[in-house]
Short mmCIF file of C-alpha atoms in Angstrom, two decimals:
data_model
loop_
_atom_site.label_atom_id
_atom_site.label_comp_id
_atom_site.label_asym_id
_atom_site.label_seq_id
_atom_site.Cartn_x
_atom_site.Cartn_y
_atom_site.Cartn_z
CA MET A 1 -40.56 -10.56 -5.83
CA ALA A 2 -37.46 -12.56 -4.99
CA ASN A 3 -38.02 -15.42 -2.56
CA HIS A 4 -35.94 -13.78 0.14
CA PHE A 5 -36.15 -10.34 1.74
CA HIS A 6 -32.58 -9.13 1.39
CA LEU A 7 -31.09 -7.49 -1.68
CA ASN A 8 -27.88 -8.25 -3.55
CA THR A 9 -26.06 -5.10 -2.40
CA PRO A 10 -23.39 -3.22 -4.37
CA LEU A 11 -19.74 -4.13 -3.82
CA LEU A 12 -17.92 -0.82 -4.28
CA GLU A 13 -14.24 -0.03 -4.33
CA SER A 14 -13.41 2.77 -1.90
CA VAL A 15 -10.83 4.83 -3.77
CA ALA A 16 -9.95 6.76 -0.60
CA MET A 17 -9.29 3.59 1.43
CA SER A 18 -7.50 1.86 -1.44
CA LYS A 19 -5.08 4.81 -1.66
CA LEU A 20 -4.52 4.70 2.09
CA VAL A 21 -3.89 0.95 2.24
CA GLY A 22 -2.08 0.53 -1.07
CA THR A 23 -4.36 -2.25 -2.30
CA ALA A 24 -7.95 -2.36 -3.54
CA VAL A 25 -10.45 -2.06 -0.68
CA TYR A 26 -14.06 -3.01 -1.39
CA LEU A 27 -17.11 -2.13 0.68
CA LYS A 28 -20.16 -4.37 0.75
CA MET A 29 -22.92 -1.78 0.97
CA GLU A 30 -25.16 -3.51 3.46
CA ASN A 31 -26.49 -0.13 4.57
CA SER A 32 -28.59 -0.23 1.41
CA GLN A 33 -30.57 -3.25 2.58
CA PRO A 34 -34.29 -2.42 2.92
CA SER A 35 -34.05 -2.69 6.72
CA GLY A 36 -30.86 -0.61 6.76
CA SER A 37 -28.41 -3.38 7.70
CA PHE A 38 -27.18 -6.91 6.93
CA LYS A 39 -29.40 -8.29 9.72
CA ILE A 40 -32.25 -8.82 7.26
CA ARG A 41 -30.26 -11.63 5.62
CA GLY A 42 -30.26 -13.90 8.66
CA ILE A 43 -33.44 -12.67 10.30
CA GLY A 44 -35.36 -12.86 7.02
CA HIS A 45 -34.11 -16.42 6.52
CA LEU A 46 -34.96 -17.41 10.09
CA CYS A 47 -38.44 -15.91 9.84
CA GLN A 48 -39.13 -17.68 6.55
CA GLN A 49 -38.12 -20.99 8.13
CA MET A 50 -39.85 -20.60 11.49
CA VAL A 51 -42.73 -18.17 11.36
CA ARG A 52 -45.23 -20.02 9.18
CA GLN A 53 -46.63 -21.96 12.12
CA SER A 54 -46.70 -19.05 14.59
CA LYS A 55 -48.86 -16.04 15.31
CA GLY A 56 -46.08 -13.54 14.66
CA VAL A 57 -42.58 -12.60 15.72
CA VAL A 58 -41.14 -11.03 18.83
CA CYS A 59 -37.67 -9.51 19.09
CA ALA A 60 -35.92 -7.48 21.77
CA SER A 61 -33.90 -4.88 19.89
CA GLY A 62 -34.06 -1.17 19.30
CA GLY A 63 -31.29 -1.55 16.73
CA ASN A 64 -30.76 -3.25 13.41
CA ALA A 65 -32.15 -6.64 14.50
CA GLY A 66 -35.45 -5.10 15.56
CA MET A 67 -35.79 -3.23 12.26
CA ALA A 68 -35.04 -6.41 10.33
CA ALA A 69 -37.58 -8.44 12.31
CA ALA A 70 -40.24 -5.76 11.80
CA TYR A 71 -39.47 -5.58 8.08
CA ALA A 72 -39.52 -9.36 7.59
CA ALA A 73 -42.79 -9.69 9.50
CA ARG A 74 -44.40 -6.95 7.41
CA LYS A 75 -43.31 -8.68 4.20
CA MET A 76 -44.77 -11.96 5.46
CA GLY A 77 -47.97 -10.31 6.63
CA VAL A 78 -47.61 -11.39 10.26
CA PRO A 79 -47.56 -9.15 13.34
CA ALA A 80 -44.25 -8.09 14.89
CA THR A 81 -43.79 -7.13 18.52
CA ILE A 82 -40.52 -5.38 19.24
CA VAL A 83 -39.59 -4.99 22.89
CA VAL A 84 -37.24 -2.14 23.78
CA PRO A 85 -36.07 -0.72 27.11
CA SER A 86 -37.27 2.69 28.28
CA SER A 87 -33.89 4.20 27.40
CA SER A 88 -34.70 3.86 23.68
CA PRO A 89 -35.00 7.15 21.79
CA GLN A 90 -38.44 8.10 20.48
CA LEU A 91 -37.01 8.07 16.93
CA VAL A 92 -36.26 4.36 17.24
CA VAL A 93 -39.78 3.63 18.44
CA GLN A 94 -41.19 5.68 15.56
CA ARG A 95 -39.10 3.90 12.93
CA LEU A 96 -40.22 0.50 14.22
CA GLN A 97 -43.86 1.62 14.23
CA ASP A 98 -43.41 2.92 10.68
CA GLN A 99 -42.53 -0.67 9.74
CA GLY A 100 -45.87 -1.73 11.19
CA ALA A 101 -44.48 -3.20 14.41
CA THR A 102 -46.08 -3.01 17.84
CA VAL A 103 -43.45 -1.53 20.14
CA LYS A 104 -43.52 -2.56 23.78
CA ILE A 105 -41.36 -0.62 26.25
CA THR A 106 -40.24 -2.79 29.15
CA GLY A 107 -37.56 -2.27 31.81
CA LYS A 108 -34.53 -0.07 31.88
CA VAL A 109 -31.94 -2.10 29.99
CA TRP A 110 -31.87 -4.57 27.10
CA ASP A 111 -31.80 -7.61 29.41
CA ASP A 112 -35.21 -6.62 30.83
CA ALA A 113 -36.63 -6.20 27.33
CA ASN A 114 -35.23 -9.55 26.25
CA ALA A 115 -36.76 -11.33 29.26
CA GLU A 116 -40.13 -9.85 28.30
CA ALA A 117 -39.66 -10.94 24.67
CA LEU A 118 -38.93 -14.50 25.80
CA ARG A 119 -42.00 -14.42 28.03
CA LEU A 120 -44.20 -13.22 25.16
CA ALA A 121 -42.83 -15.92 22.86
CA GLU A 122 -43.80 -18.52 25.46
CA THR A 123 -47.20 -17.17 26.49
CA GLU A 124 -48.42 -15.73 23.18
CA GLY A 125 -47.08 -18.38 20.82
CA LEU A 126 -44.82 -15.92 18.97
CA THR A 127 -41.59 -16.82 17.20
CA PHE A 128 -38.66 -15.45 19.18
CA VAL A 129 -36.12 -13.77 16.92
CA PRO A 130 -32.66 -13.81 18.52
CA PRO A 131 -30.47 -10.89 17.43
CA PHE A 132 -27.29 -12.86 16.71
CA ASP A 133 -27.16 -16.35 18.22
CA HIS A 134 -28.83 -18.86 15.90
CA PRO A 135 -27.62 -21.15 13.07
CA LEU A 136 -30.35 -19.91 10.72
CA LEU A 137 -29.11 -16.35 11.19
CA TRP A 138 -25.56 -17.37 10.29
CA GLN A 139 -26.79 -19.31 7.27
CA GLY A 140 -28.67 -16.24 6.07
CA HIS A 141 -25.77 -13.86 6.70
CA GLY A 142 -23.51 -16.19 4.68
CA SER A 143 -25.30 -15.13 1.47
CA MET A 144 -23.22 -11.94 1.62
CA ILE A 145 -20.02 -13.82 0.78
CA ALA A 146 -21.63 -15.68 -2.12
CA GLU A 147 -22.53 -12.25 -3.54
CA VAL A 148 -18.99 -10.96 -3.05
CA ALA A 149 -17.65 -14.00 -4.92
CA ALA A 150 -20.09 -13.39 -7.78
CA SER A 151 -19.19 -9.68 -7.93
CA LEU A 152 -15.44 -10.29 -7.98
CA GLY A 153 -15.80 -12.95 -10.66
CA PRO A 154 -14.10 -16.29 -11.21
CA GLY A 155 -10.54 -16.68 -9.90
CA VAL A 156 -10.55 -13.50 -7.80
CA LYS A 157 -10.33 -13.96 -4.03
CA PRO A 158 -10.07 -11.27 -1.35
CA GLY A 159 -6.80 -10.97 0.57
CA ALA A 160 -8.80 -10.61 3.79
CA VAL A 161 -12.29 -9.86 5.08
CA LEU A 162 -12.71 -7.10 7.68
CA LEU A 163 -15.83 -7.08 9.81
CA SER A 164 -17.15 -5.78 13.10
CA VAL A 165 -18.32 -7.90 16.01
CA GLY A 166 -21.27 -7.07 18.23
CA GLY A 167 -22.60 -10.42 19.39
CA GLY A 168 -20.76 -12.42 16.75
CA GLY A 169 -23.62 -13.17 14.36
CA LEU A 170 -21.98 -11.52 11.37
CA LEU A 171 -18.68 -13.26 12.11
CA CYS A 172 -20.33 -16.70 12.26
CA GLY A 173 -22.23 -15.91 9.06
CA VAL A 174 -19.13 -14.79 7.21
CA ILE A 175 -17.21 -17.92 8.27
CA GLN A 176 -20.17 -19.98 7.03
CA GLY A 177 -20.23 -18.02 3.76
CA LEU A 178 -16.48 -18.40 3.23
CA LYS A 179 -16.85 -22.16 3.68
CA ASP A 180 -19.74 -22.22 1.22
CA VAL A 181 -17.64 -20.66 -1.56
CA GLY A 182 -14.45 -22.57 -0.70
CA TRP A 183 -12.54 -19.58 0.69
CA THR A 184 -11.47 -21.24 3.94
CA ASP A 185 -7.97 -19.75 3.60
CA VAL A 186 -9.13 -16.11 3.48
CA PRO A 187 -8.14 -14.41 6.75
CA ILE A 188 -10.82 -12.58 8.74
CA VAL A 189 -10.00 -9.46 10.72
CA ALA A 190 -12.62 -9.02 13.45
CA MET A 191 -13.00 -5.50 14.89
CA GLU A 192 -14.75 -4.33 18.06
CA THR A 193 -15.02 -0.95 19.69
CA VAL A 194 -13.39 -0.55 23.10
CA GLY A 195 -16.14 -0.77 25.70
CA ALA A 196 -18.09 -3.37 23.69
CA HIS A 197 -15.24 -5.86 23.29
CA CYS A 198 -16.90 -9.03 24.52
CA PHE A 199 -15.22 -11.17 21.83
CA ASN A 200 -11.76 -9.80 22.52
CA ALA A 201 -12.27 -10.34 26.26
CA ALA A 202 -13.44 -13.92 25.71
CA VAL A 203 -10.48 -14.80 23.50
CA LYS A 204 -8.06 -13.27 26.03
CA ALA A 205 -9.67 -15.14 28.94
CA GLY A 206 -9.94 -18.40 27.02
CA ARG A 207 -13.63 -18.67 27.92
CA LEU A 208 -16.90 -16.74 27.41
CA VAL A 209 -16.86 -13.50 29.39
CA THR A 210 -19.77 -11.22 30.25
CA LEU A 211 -18.81 -7.54 30.31
CA ASP A 212 -20.04 -5.57 33.34
CA ASP A 213 -21.36 -2.83 31.11
CA ILE A 214 -21.19 -1.53 27.56
CA THR A 215 -19.25 1.71 27.80
CA SER A 216 -18.81 2.21 24.03
CA GLU A 217 -20.74 5.08 22.47
CA ALA A 218 -22.42 2.58 20.10
CA LYS A 219 -24.48 1.04 22.91
CA CYS A 220 -27.19 -0.70 20.95
CA LEU A 221 -24.64 -2.32 18.60
CA GLY A 222 -22.80 -4.17 21.37
CA ALA A 223 -23.52 -7.32 23.36
CA LYS A 224 -22.26 -8.09 26.84
CA THR A 225 -21.46 -11.68 25.88
CA VAL A 226 -20.37 -12.92 22.46
CA CYS A 227 -22.19 -15.97 21.12
CA LYS A 228 -20.58 -19.32 21.94
CA LYS A 229 -20.18 -20.30 18.29
CA ALA A 230 -18.00 -17.24 17.61
CA PHE A 231 -15.84 -18.05 20.62
CA ASP A 232 -15.56 -21.70 19.50
CA TYR A 233 -14.43 -20.56 16.05
CA SER A 234 -11.74 -18.38 17.64
CA GLN A 235 -10.37 -21.44 19.45
CA CYS A 236 -10.14 -23.75 16.45
CA ASN A 237 -9.90 -21.48 13.43
CA GLU A 238 -6.64 -19.80 12.51
CA GLN A 239 -8.53 -17.70 9.99
CA ILE A 240 -9.50 -15.06 12.54
CA THR A 241 -7.41 -12.13 13.74
CA ILE A 242 -9.04 -10.07 16.46
CA PHE A 243 -8.53 -6.37 17.09
CA MET B 1 -17.18 -9.58 -13.86
CA ALA B 2 -20.47 -8.66 -15.46
CA ASN B 3 -20.23 -7.57 -19.07
CA HIS B 4 -21.30 -4.03 -18.23
CA PHE B 5 -19.91 -1.52 -15.75
CA HIS B 6 -23.04 -0.52 -13.87
CA LEU B 7 -24.59 -2.41 -10.95
CA ASN B 8 -28.16 -3.48 -10.37
CA THR B 9 -28.86 -0.95 -7.62
CA PRO B 10 -31.24 -1.44 -4.69
CA LEU B 11 -34.84 -0.26 -5.06
CA LEU B 12 -35.78 0.86 -1.55
CA GLU B 13 -39.08 2.05 -0.16
CA SER B 14 -38.71 5.39 1.62
CA VAL B 15 -40.95 5.02 4.66
CA ALA B 16 -40.71 8.75 5.38
CA MET B 17 -41.81 9.75 1.86
CA SER B 18 -44.46 7.03 1.69
CA LYS B 19 -46.03 8.43 4.88
CA LEU B 20 -45.91 11.94 3.46
CA VAL B 21 -47.48 11.04 0.12
CA GLY B 22 -49.89 8.36 1.30
CA THR B 23 -48.66 5.75 -1.17
CA ALA B 24 -45.51 3.64 -1.43
CA VAL B 25 -42.55 5.69 -2.69
CA TYR B 26 -39.52 3.81 -3.94
CA LEU B 27 -36.02 5.18 -4.47
CA LYS B 28 -33.71 3.70 -7.08
CA MET B 29 -30.36 4.02 -5.30
CA GLU B 30 -28.24 5.13 -8.22
CA ASN B 31 -25.90 6.90 -5.81
CA SER B 32 -24.49 3.44 -5.09
CA GLN B 33 -23.20 2.99 -8.63
CA PRO B 34 -19.40 2.61 -8.68
CA SER B 35 -19.01 6.03 -10.31
CA GLY B 36 -21.49 7.57 -7.86
CA SER B 37 -24.36 8.18 -10.29
CA PHE B 38 -26.60 6.66 -12.98
CA LYS B 39 -24.35 8.16 -15.68
CA ILE B 40 -22.22 5.02 -15.75
CA ARG B 41 -25.13 3.12 -17.32
CA GLY B 42 -25.18 5.14 -20.52
CA ILE B 43 -21.55 6.20 -20.60
CA GLY B 44 -20.37 2.65 -19.89
CA HIS B 45 -22.58 1.38 -22.71
CA LEU B 46 -21.39 4.09 -25.11
CA CYS B 47 -17.74 3.42 -24.27
CA GLN B 48 -18.14 -0.31 -24.78
CA GLN B 49 -19.68 0.31 -28.19
CA MET B 50 -17.34 3.04 -29.42
CA VAL B 51 -13.99 2.96 -27.68
CA ARG B 52 -12.49 -0.27 -28.99
CA GLN B 53 -11.16 1.42 -32.12
CA SER B 54 -9.87 4.57 -30.41
CA LYS B 55 -6.91 5.65 -28.33
CA GLY B 56 -9.01 6.58 -25.31
CA VAL B 57 -11.89 8.77 -24.24
CA VAL B 58 -12.30 12.48 -23.71
CA CYS B 59 -15.14 14.12 -21.82
CA ALA B 60 -15.80 17.67 -20.67
CA SER B 61 -17.37 17.33 -17.24
CA GLY B 62 -16.33 17.94 -13.66
CA GLY B 63 -19.52 16.22 -12.57
CA ASN B 64 -21.08 12.79 -12.74
CA ALA B 65 -20.45 12.33 -16.48
CA GLY B 66 -16.73 12.93 -16.07
CA MET B 67 -16.51 10.46 -13.19
CA ALA B 68 -18.40 7.86 -15.21
CA ALA B 69 -16.17 8.34 -18.26
CA ALA B 70 -13.04 8.05 -16.10
CA TYR B 71 -14.38 4.92 -14.41
CA ALA B 72 -15.42 3.22 -17.66
CA ALA B 73 -12.05 4.01 -19.27
CA ARG B 74 -10.19 2.57 -16.28
CA LYS B 75 -12.24 -0.61 -16.45
CA MET B 76 -11.50 -0.90 -20.17
CA GLY B 77 -7.82 -0.15 -19.69
CA VAL B 78 -7.79 2.88 -21.97
CA PRO B 79 -6.69 6.43 -21.09
CA ALA B 80 -9.28 9.04 -20.12
CA THR B 81 -8.83 12.77 -20.54
CA ILE B 82 -11.34 14.85 -18.62
CA VAL B 83 -11.46 18.54 -19.49
CA VAL B 84 -12.80 20.89 -16.82
CA PRO B 85 -12.95 24.69 -16.56
CA SER B 86 -10.71 26.55 -14.12
CA SER B 87 -13.68 27.11 -11.82
CA SER B 88 -13.65 23.41 -10.87
CA PRO B 89 -12.85 22.69 -7.21
CA GLN B 90 -9.58 20.91 -6.47
CA LEU B 91 -11.57 18.06 -4.90
CA VAL B 92 -13.20 17.32 -8.27
CA VAL B 93 -9.84 17.26 -9.99
CA GLN B 94 -8.47 14.94 -7.30
CA ARG B 95 -11.39 12.51 -7.56
CA LEU B 96 -10.98 12.28 -11.33
CA GLN B 97 -7.24 11.71 -10.96
CA ASP B 98 -7.96 9.01 -8.37
CA GLN B 99 -9.89 7.22 -11.11
CA GLY B 100 -6.75 7.33 -13.22
CA ALA B 101 -7.87 10.14 -15.53
CA THR B 102 -5.69 12.91 -16.94
CA VAL B 103 -7.38 16.15 -16.00
CA LYS B 104 -6.95 19.11 -18.30
CA ILE B 105 -8.04 22.54 -17.09
CA THR B 106 -9.17 24.76 -19.97
CA GLY B 107 -11.10 28.03 -20.02
CA LYS B 108 -13.39 29.63 -17.52
CA VAL B 109 -16.72 27.92 -18.18
CA TRP B 110 -17.93 24.51 -19.32
CA ASP B 111 -18.38 25.63 -22.94
CA ASP B 112 -14.63 26.35 -23.17
CA ALA B 113 -13.80 22.95 -21.72
CA ASN B 114 -16.19 21.25 -24.11
CA ALA B 115 -14.67 23.00 -27.13
CA GLU B 116 -11.26 21.73 -26.03
CA ALA B 117 -12.63 18.19 -25.57
CA LEU B 118 -14.06 18.25 -29.10
CA ARG B 119 -10.71 19.52 -30.42
CA LEU B 120 -8.83 16.72 -28.65
CA ALA B 121 -11.25 14.09 -29.98
CA GLU B 122 -10.54 15.39 -33.48
CA THR B 123 -6.79 15.87 -33.28
CA GLU B 124 -5.83 13.01 -30.93
CA GLY B 125 -8.21 10.35 -32.20
CA LEU B 126 -10.05 10.06 -28.88
CA THR B 127 -13.66 9.00 -28.44
CA PHE B 128 -15.75 12.00 -27.43
CA VAL B 129 -18.11 11.16 -24.59
CA PRO B 130 -21.12 13.50 -24.61
CA PRO B 131 -22.63 14.05 -21.17
CA PHE B 132 -26.30 13.57 -22.10
CA ASP B 133 -27.07 13.85 -25.82
CA HIS B 134 -26.55 10.49 -27.54
CA PRO B 135 -28.81 7.48 -28.32
CA LEU B 136 -26.30 5.03 -26.81
CA LEU B 137 -26.47 6.94 -23.53
CA TRP B 138 -30.26 6.72 -23.48
CA GLN B 139 -30.15 3.03 -24.32
CA GLY B 140 -27.78 2.44 -21.40
CA HIS B 141 -29.79 4.54 -18.96
CA GLY B 142 -32.91 2.55 -19.90
CA SER B 143 -31.51 -0.49 -18.05
CA MET B 144 -32.62 1.23 -14.84
CA ILE B 145 -36.29 0.69 -15.66
CA ALA B 146 -35.77 -2.97 -16.53
CA GLU B 147 -34.27 -3.40 -13.06
CA VAL B 148 -37.21 -1.59 -11.44
CA ALA B 149 -39.61 -3.93 -13.24
CA ALA B 150 -37.66 -6.98 -12.05
CA SER B 151 -37.57 -5.67 -8.46
CA LEU B 152 -41.29 -4.92 -8.33
CA GLY B 153 -42.14 -8.31 -9.78
CA PRO B 154 -44.72 -9.44 -12.34
CA GLY B 155 -47.93 -7.46 -12.54
CA VAL B 156 -46.73 -4.53 -10.43
CA LYS B 157 -46.38 -1.20 -12.21
CA PRO B 158 -45.44 2.18 -10.75
CA GLY B 159 -48.12 4.88 -10.62
CA ALA B 160 -45.55 7.41 -11.85
CA VAL B 161 -41.81 7.90 -12.30
CA LEU B 162 -40.23 11.06 -10.85
CA LEU B 163 -36.88 12.18 -12.18
CA SER B 164 -34.71 15.25 -12.48
CA VAL B 165 -33.63 16.90 -15.72
CA GLY B 166 -30.23 18.44 -16.32
CA GLY B 167 -29.62 18.04 -20.06
CA GLY B 168 -32.37 15.47 -20.54
CA GLY B 169 -30.27 12.31 -20.84
CA LEU B 170 -31.93 10.56 -17.92
CA LEU B 171 -35.38 11.52 -19.18
CA CYS B 172 -34.70 10.11 -22.65
CA GLY B 173 -33.26 6.96 -21.08
CA VAL B 174 -36.24 6.45 -18.81
CA ILE B 175 -38.68 6.90 -21.70
CA GLN B 176 -36.65 4.33 -23.63
CA GLY B 177 -36.66 1.99 -20.63
CA LEU B 178 -40.41 2.34 -20.10
CA LYS B 179 -40.97 1.44 -23.77
CA ASP B 180 -38.69 -1.58 -23.41
CA VAL B 181 -40.76 -3.05 -20.56
CA GLY B 182 -44.14 -2.05 -22.03
CA TRP B 183 -44.92 0.69 -19.51
CA THR B 184 -45.78 3.38 -22.05
CA ASP B 185 -48.76 4.48 -19.93
CA VAL B 186 -46.73 5.25 -16.80
CA PRO B 187 -46.63 9.03 -16.32
CA ILE B 188 -43.26 10.74 -15.88
CA VAL B 189 -42.88 13.78 -13.65
CA ALA B 190 -39.78 15.71 -14.76
CA MET B 191 -38.26 18.07 -12.19
CA GLU B 192 -35.73 20.88 -12.63
CA THR B 193 -34.29 23.40 -10.24
CA VAL B 194 -35.12 27.05 -10.86
CA GLY B 195 -32.11 28.63 -12.54
CA ALA B 196 -31.31 25.43 -14.48
CA HIS B 197 -34.72 25.00 -16.07
CA CYS B 198 -33.77 24.65 -19.74
CA PHE B 199 -36.39 21.94 -20.35
CA ASN B 200 -39.20 23.92 -18.75
CA ALA B 201 -38.17 27.00 -20.75
CA ALA B 202 -38.11 25.02 -24.01
CA VAL B 203 -41.54 23.51 -23.44
CA LYS B 204 -42.98 26.94 -22.57
CA ALA B 205 -41.42 28.54 -25.66
CA GLY B 206 -42.36 25.65 -27.95
CA ARG B 207 -38.76 25.42 -29.17
CA LEU B 208 -35.26 24.75 -27.82
CA VAL B 209 -34.09 27.61 -25.62
CA THR B 210 -30.59 28.38 -24.38
CA LEU B 211 -30.52 29.89 -20.91
CA ASP B 212 -28.30 32.97 -20.49
CA ASP B 213 -26.74 31.49 -17.40
CA ILE B 214 -27.20 28.74 -14.84
CA THR B 215 -28.14 30.51 -11.65
CA SER B 216 -29.09 27.38 -9.69
CA GLU B 217 -26.77 26.40 -6.84
CA ALA B 218 -26.26 23.00 -8.51
CA LYS B 219 -24.21 24.51 -11.35
CA CYS B 220 -22.46 21.43 -12.67
CA LEU B 221 -25.71 19.43 -12.80
CA GLY B 222 -27.44 21.83 -15.18
CA ALA B 223 -27.24 22.42 -18.91
CA LYS B 224 -28.02 25.66 -20.70
CA THR B 225 -29.88 23.82 -23.46
CA VAL B 226 -31.84 20.60 -23.09
CA CYS B 227 -31.18 17.90 -25.69
CA LYS B 228 -33.42 17.97 -28.74
CA LYS B 229 -34.71 14.45 -28.19
CA ALA B 230 -36.09 15.39 -24.75
CA PHE B 231 -37.81 18.43 -26.25
CA ASP B 232 -39.22 16.29 -29.08
CA TYR B 233 -40.62 13.84 -26.53
CA SER B 234 -42.32 16.70 -24.70
CA GLN B 235 -44.10 17.68 -27.91
CA CYS B 236 -45.46 14.26 -28.83
CA ASN B 237 -45.64 12.33 -25.58
CA GLU B 238 -48.45 12.88 -23.12
CA GLN B 239 -46.57 10.79 -20.60
CA ILE B 240 -44.50 13.72 -19.34
CA THR B 241 -45.50 16.31 -16.76
CA ILE B 242 -42.92 19.03 -16.21
CA PHE B 243 -42.33 20.95 -12.98
#
């Protein structure tokens, strides 16, 4: 097997979107990662760096981060404990269990689950897997851009990179990846859904902002506060346009 | 860009199917090829070998073969003419045109369209792209198995390969691919839908059989007669189980 857990995913031109926009639009098919999302890049990398000395991993996430942590732990042969709030659908619990994880249901909202995950990391000697705020995550996510560069071939550079922001982990990873391949002049368009716009709110306020609530439909994909690194980038990096 | 048109697609474990079967089931995600199917492997290879001397390609297919021929021709910068019968949905015509192909509507059924494609190849000096019956196609399709072997890693061999049969091109390619990596003892389970079971009918009759009609819902994925090579394999190769 390869020495990392993520796959080199297809880079596909979307004919429909290219027609709409009037220029070639490519999709990086991260949905075909074995854990179902790009999260496995950073979380796999973090686990490989940090887990060897520990008794397992713990992560508070009923979304893509939890699936990635469970998948990485299974591949490494260590136990995974995923803490989710009681609002999590049974299907999510089942999918995590199918990946061999122990699912612990704690509290009503994500913050409760995360507090329990931190407690377990401390008391049980488990490696805490943060969903988006860690340099090793960003380093792992950056591999995506190296793949895009290889797929496009020498001398071809994208006109822009579009991405979504939840907690800002993907954004930090993409900026890292663009640096790694020397594409520091490629603009980034960062998108959020209304009701989970913690990055937009922070940039407008000129400081980190914690949203009162996530009112977007995509609840488990949002964070109340964007990670500090993403905010810092927005203050000193003209590469980023935020929608 | 790579020197071929197909991508190395993800090999993903299906947790749902693995649970059902009681052993690990992997899916080769050929739906994420740029043309939408595995056909680009063989058709891309055939085009690269044969098109350089011609004025373009012609293919009779409103399905995956037509899309692959149109895609390969676009990548090579040569014109593609795709002939489809009048029963083809407008969406199919549109998708082919979006790939830059000239779509010609001829006759009521595929056989009419194919006769026109053969005529155009002859009179216009175009390269005829057969949908499933050509050694270069099988050679190209075989690349799939080399990728599976690389993904599984040294010393890991599948217990069986399941595949579907339309005209038999994928089957011949997989047998070729299994030979190439030394997996001649891996059983193949060949599946057809009732109403498009030309391979099953041929094996039962002990000779090639032409179905009166394709009564399966998946009309454009079936062939009335399986290719001779696939039938020959069934007669001399104990590797294949047919359903």
